[in-house]
PDB file of C-alpha atoms in Angstrom:
ATOM      1  CA  MET A   1      31.996  -7.451  -7.815  1.00 66.00           C
ATOM      2  CA  THR A   2      28.780  -9.529  -7.306  1.00 67.00           C
ATOM      3  CA  VAL A   3      25.262  -7.517  -6.407  1.00 57.00           C
ATOM      4  CA  ASN A   4      25.300  -8.435  -3.081  1.00 57.00           C
ATOM      5  CA  GLU A   5      28.777  -7.015  -2.424  1.00 62.00           C
ATOM      6  CA  GLN A   6      27.495  -3.691  -4.483  1.00 58.00           C
ATOM      7  CA  GLN A   7      24.690  -3.907  -1.883  1.00 55.00           C
ATOM      8  CA  GLU A   8      26.565  -4.066   1.241  1.00 61.00           C
ATOM      9  CA  ASN A   9      28.992  -1.182   0.128  1.00 61.00           C
ATOM     10  CA  LEU A  10      26.075   1.257  -0.247  1.00 59.00           C
ATOM     11  CA  PRO A  11      25.960   3.596   2.639  1.00 57.00           C
ATOM     12  CA  CYS A  12      22.062   4.011   2.841  1.00 56.00           C
ATOM     13  CA  LEU A  13      21.788   0.234   3.387  1.00 53.00           C
ATOM     14  CA  GLU A  14      25.052   0.509   6.095  1.00 50.00           C
ATOM     15  CA  SER A  15      22.697   2.906   8.096  1.00 54.00           C
ATOM     16  CA  ARG A  16      20.962   1.488  10.602  1.00 63.00           C
ATOM     17  CA  GLU A  17      19.052   4.618  11.107  1.00 75.00           C
ATOM     18  CA  LYS A  18      15.234   3.983   9.351  1.00 82.00           C
ATOM     19  CA  LEU A  19      15.075   6.658   6.886  1.00 88.00           C
ATOM     20  CA  LEU A  20      11.197   6.322   6.853  1.00 90.00           C
ATOM     21  CA  GLU A  21      10.226   6.279  10.497  1.00 91.00           C
ATOM     22  CA  GLY A  22       7.198   8.015  11.231  1.00 90.00           C
ATOM     23  CA  LYS A  23       5.942   8.107   7.634  1.00 94.00           C
ATOM     24  CA  ILE A  24       3.125   6.934   6.260  1.00 95.00           C
ATOM     25  CA  ALA A  25       2.633   5.165   3.098  1.00 96.00           C
ATOM     26  CA  PHE A  26      -0.511   4.400   1.632  1.00 96.00           C
ATOM     27  CA  VAL A  27       0.022   1.153  -0.512  1.00 97.00           C
ATOM     28  CA  THR A  28      -2.894  -0.572  -3.047  1.00 95.00           C
ATOM     29  CA  GLY A  29      -2.473  -4.169  -3.798  1.00 92.00           C
ATOM     30  CA  ALA A  30      -0.499  -4.925  -0.797  1.00 94.00           C
ATOM     31  CA  ASN A  31      -1.789  -8.264   0.087  1.00 92.00           C
ATOM     32  CA  ARG A  32       0.579 -10.150  -2.059  1.00 92.00           C
ATOM     33  CA  GLY A  33       3.591 -10.033  -4.758  1.00 94.00           C
ATOM     34  CA  ILE A  34       5.041  -6.838  -5.839  1.00 95.00           C
ATOM     35  CA  GLY A  35       2.594  -4.641  -3.618  1.00 94.00           C
ATOM     36  CA  ALA A  36       3.228  -6.934  -0.191  1.00 95.00           C
ATOM     37  CA  GLU A  37       7.144  -6.904  -1.059  1.00 96.00           C
ATOM     38  CA  ILE A  38       7.088  -2.906  -1.282  1.00 96.00           C
ATOM     39  CA  ALA A  39       5.242  -2.590   1.900  1.00 96.00           C
ATOM     40  CA  LYS A  40       7.493  -4.687   3.499  1.00 95.00           C
ATOM     41  CA  ALA A  41      10.731  -2.980   2.063  1.00 95.00           C
ATOM     42  CA  LEU A  42       8.941   0.527   3.291  1.00 95.00           C
ATOM     43  CA  ALA A  43       8.496  -1.164   6.750  1.00 94.00           C
ATOM     44  CA  LYS A  44      12.115  -2.119   6.731  1.00 93.00           C
ATOM     45  CA  GLN A  45      13.025   1.540   6.773  1.00 93.00           C
ATOM     46  CA  GLY A  46      10.294   2.476   9.202  1.00 92.00           C
ATOM     47  CA  ALA A  47       7.229   3.684   7.364  1.00 94.00           C
ATOM     48  CA  ASN A  48       3.635   2.765   8.778  1.00 94.00           C
ATOM     49  CA  ILE A  49       1.307   1.300   5.993  1.00 95.00           C
ATOM     50  CA  ILE A  50      -2.133   1.514   5.107  1.00 94.00           C
ATOM     51  CA  SER A  51      -3.758  -0.740   2.651  1.00 94.00           C
ATOM     52  CA  PRO A  52      -7.276  -1.824   1.484  1.00 93.00           C
ATOM     53  CA  HIS A  53      -8.064  -5.001  -0.052  1.00 90.00           C
ATOM     54  CA  ARG A  54     -10.824  -5.473  -2.076  1.00 86.00           C
ATOM     55  CA  ASP A  55     -12.833  -7.859  -0.362  1.00 80.00           C
ATOM     56  CA  GLU A  56     -12.848 -10.061   2.856  1.00 82.00           C
ATOM     57  CA  GLY A  57     -11.475 -13.193   1.143  1.00 80.00           C
ATOM     58  CA  LYS A  58      -8.199 -11.120   1.138  1.00 83.00           C
ATOM     59  CA  HIS A  59      -8.221 -10.742   4.367  1.00 85.00           C
ATOM     60  CA  SER A  60      -5.922 -13.489   5.495  1.00 86.00           C
ATOM     61  CA  ARG A  61      -3.537 -12.910   3.016  1.00 92.00           C
ATOM     62  CA  ALA A  62      -3.519  -8.821   4.383  1.00 93.00           C
ATOM     63  CA  GLU A  63      -3.007 -10.194   7.749  1.00 93.00           C
ATOM     64  CA  LYS A  64      -0.385 -12.337   6.653  1.00 95.00           C
ATOM     65  CA  VAL A  65       1.653  -9.732   5.236  1.00 95.00           C
ATOM     66  CA  GLN A  66       0.374  -7.289   8.327  1.00 95.00           C
ATOM     67  CA  GLN A  67       2.537  -9.744  10.444  1.00 95.00           C
ATOM     68  CA  GLU A  68       5.923  -9.400   8.162  1.00 94.00           C
ATOM     69  CA  VAL A  69       5.484  -5.627   7.915  1.00 95.00           C
ATOM     70  CA  GLU A  70       5.785  -5.583  11.942  1.00 93.00           C
ATOM     71  CA  LYS A  71       8.322  -7.817  12.254  1.00 93.00           C
ATOM     72  CA  LEU A  72      10.235  -5.881  10.212  1.00 91.00           C
ATOM     73  CA  GLY A  73       9.597  -2.511  12.435  1.00 86.00           C
ATOM     74  CA  GLY A  74       6.982  -0.606  10.690  1.00 90.00           C
ATOM     75  CA  GLY A  75       3.025  -0.893  11.081  1.00 92.00           C
ATOM     76  CA  MET A  76       0.511  -1.628   8.827  1.00 94.00           C
ATOM     77  CA  ASP A  77      -3.535  -0.765   8.729  1.00 93.00           C
ATOM     78  CA  ILE A  78      -5.382  -3.152   6.701  1.00 93.00           C
ATOM     79  CA  PHE A  79      -9.226  -2.640   6.132  1.00 93.00           C
ATOM     80  CA  THR A  80     -11.798  -3.994   3.239  1.00 92.00           C
ATOM     81  CA  ALA A  81     -12.365  -1.704   0.597  1.00 93.00           C
ATOM     82  CA  ASP A  82     -12.503  -1.568  -2.970  1.00 92.00           C
ATOM     83  CA  ILE A  83     -11.105   0.886  -4.875  1.00 92.00           C
ATOM     84  CA  THR A  84     -13.281   0.493  -7.864  1.00 92.00           C
ATOM     85  CA  SER A  85     -16.342   1.550  -5.788  1.00 91.00           C
ATOM     86  CA  SER A  86     -17.592   5.199  -5.179  1.00 88.00           C
ATOM     87  CA  ASP A  87     -19.291   3.418  -2.012  1.00 91.00           C
ATOM     88  CA  ASP A  88     -16.175   2.267  -0.793  1.00 92.00           C
ATOM     89  CA  MET A  89     -14.127   5.532  -1.058  1.00 90.00           C
ATOM     90  CA  ALA A  90     -16.112   6.793   1.625  1.00 89.00           C
ATOM     91  CA  ALA A  91     -14.551   3.853   3.628  1.00 87.00           C
ATOM     92  CA  ILE A  92     -11.098   4.716   2.714  1.00 92.00           C
ATOM     93  CA  TYR A  93     -11.624   8.388   3.862  1.00 91.00           C
ATOM     94  CA  LEU A  94     -12.955   7.545   6.737  1.00 88.00           C
ATOM     95  CA  GLU A  95      -9.864   5.386   7.286  1.00 88.00           C
ATOM     96  CA  LEU A  96      -7.252   8.403   6.552  1.00 91.00           C
ATOM     97  CA  SER A  97      -9.317  10.854   8.498  1.00 89.00           C
ATOM     98  CA  TRP A  98      -8.530   9.021  11.633  1.00 88.00           C
ATOM     99  CA  ILE A  99      -4.704   9.578  10.850  1.00 87.00           C
ATOM    100  CA  ASP A 100      -3.798  13.178  12.087  1.00 88.00           C
ATOM    101  CA  LYS A 101      -0.552  13.766   9.721  1.00 92.00           C
ATOM    102  CA  PRO A 102      -0.523  13.765   5.799  1.00 95.00           C
ATOM    103  CA  VAL A 103       0.327  10.492   3.704  1.00 96.00           C
ATOM    104  CA  ASP A 104       3.623  10.166   2.496  1.00 96.00           C
ATOM    105  CA  PHE A 105       3.710   8.146  -0.468  1.00 96.00           C
ATOM    106  CA  LEU A 106       0.885   6.877  -2.094  1.00 96.00           C
ATOM    107  CA  ILE A 107       1.815   3.618  -4.560  1.00 96.00           C
ATOM    108  CA  HIS A 108      -0.764   2.517  -6.871  1.00 95.00           C
ATOM    109  CA  ASN A 109       0.122  -0.879  -6.966  1.00 94.00           C
ATOM    110  CA  ALA A 110      -3.168  -2.663  -7.421  1.00 91.00           C
ATOM    111  CA  ALA A 111      -3.720  -3.376 -11.447  1.00 89.00           C
ATOM    112  CA  GLY A 112      -6.192  -5.781 -12.819  1.00 87.00           C
ATOM    113  CA  GLY A 113      -8.689  -6.650 -15.769  1.00 83.00           C
ATOM    114  CA  LEU A 114      -7.206  -9.691 -17.205  1.00 84.00           C
ATOM    115  CA  GLU A 115      -9.015 -11.834 -14.794  1.00 86.00           C
ATOM    116  CA  ASP A 116     -11.401 -14.287 -16.135  1.00 90.00           C
ATOM    117  CA  TRP A 117     -14.368 -12.793 -14.631  1.00 89.00           C
ATOM    118  CA  ALA A 118     -13.419  -8.841 -15.842  1.00 85.00           C
ATOM    119  CA  THR A 119     -14.790  -6.762 -17.908  1.00 89.00           C
ATOM    120  CA  GLU A 120     -13.844  -4.045 -19.723  1.00 91.00           C
ATOM    121  CA  GLU A 121     -15.325  -1.396 -17.352  1.00 90.00           C
ATOM    122  CA  TYR A 122     -13.776  -3.436 -14.559  1.00 89.00           C
ATOM    123  CA  ALA A 123     -10.184  -3.261 -16.071  1.00 91.00           C
ATOM    124  CA  TYR A 124     -10.607   0.892 -16.680  1.00 90.00           C
ATOM    125  CA  GLN A 125     -12.004   1.246 -13.212  1.00 88.00           C
ATOM    126  CA  ILE A 126      -8.978  -0.186 -11.590  1.00 89.00           C
ATOM    127  CA  ASN A 127      -6.389   0.942 -13.611  1.00 91.00           C
ATOM    128  CA  ALA A 128      -7.335   4.513 -14.547  1.00 92.00           C
ATOM    129  CA  THR A 129     -10.559   5.892 -12.276  1.00 92.00           C
ATOM    130  CA  ALA A 130      -9.779   4.245  -9.247  1.00 93.00           C
ATOM    131  CA  LYS A 131      -5.981   5.916  -9.099  1.00 95.00           C
ATOM    132  CA  SER A 132      -7.065   9.319 -10.050  1.00 94.00           C
ATOM    133  CA  ASN A 133      -9.890   9.222  -7.308  1.00 94.00           C
ATOM    134  CA  LEU A 134      -7.442   7.789  -4.783  1.00 94.00           C
ATOM    135  CA  THR A 135      -5.211  10.350  -5.634  1.00 95.00           C
ATOM    136  CA  ARG A 136      -7.692  13.205  -5.415  1.00 94.00           C
ATOM    137  CA  LEU A 137      -8.798  11.577  -2.356  1.00 93.00           C
ATOM    138  CA  VAL A 138      -5.413  11.643  -0.353  1.00 95.00           C
ATOM    139  CA  SER A 139      -4.577  14.878  -1.881  1.00 94.00           C
ATOM    140  CA  GLU A 140      -7.824  16.300  -0.072  1.00 93.00           C
ATOM    141  CA  HIS A 141      -6.409  14.526   2.968  1.00 94.00           C
ATOM    142  CA  ASN A 142      -3.452  15.553   2.824  1.00 93.00           C
ATOM    143  CA  ASN A 143      -4.488  19.773   2.407  1.00 91.00           C
TER     144      ASN A 143
END
């Protein structure tokens, strides 16, 4: 049996019910690659996505993913905020304050540190500190 045949036989894929209808997913790094695919997969199941992007240069990519997410039945809120910046964490907190329900999923997809311009400090910030800070911020929002 091929993979496609196996997938067709899975009950959850046969269902027309959107399993994540009304759920909120906060996904970092959703403007391309794996993060964009995660956002689209969640949208297919009805989730609404919140996703910051590091700078305005990434905004057009984020808008393209946003359009794809909306075509798939989800919603996507995009905004500029660098998760490695403590100042931008305030922007993320403000963005979350507009939501009157908890974040159901926090997906730490953004990563880095191998870029030519990246310092060791940046690598630590994006791969460790930012994830810890964002988890704490979402937890505070949910409580």
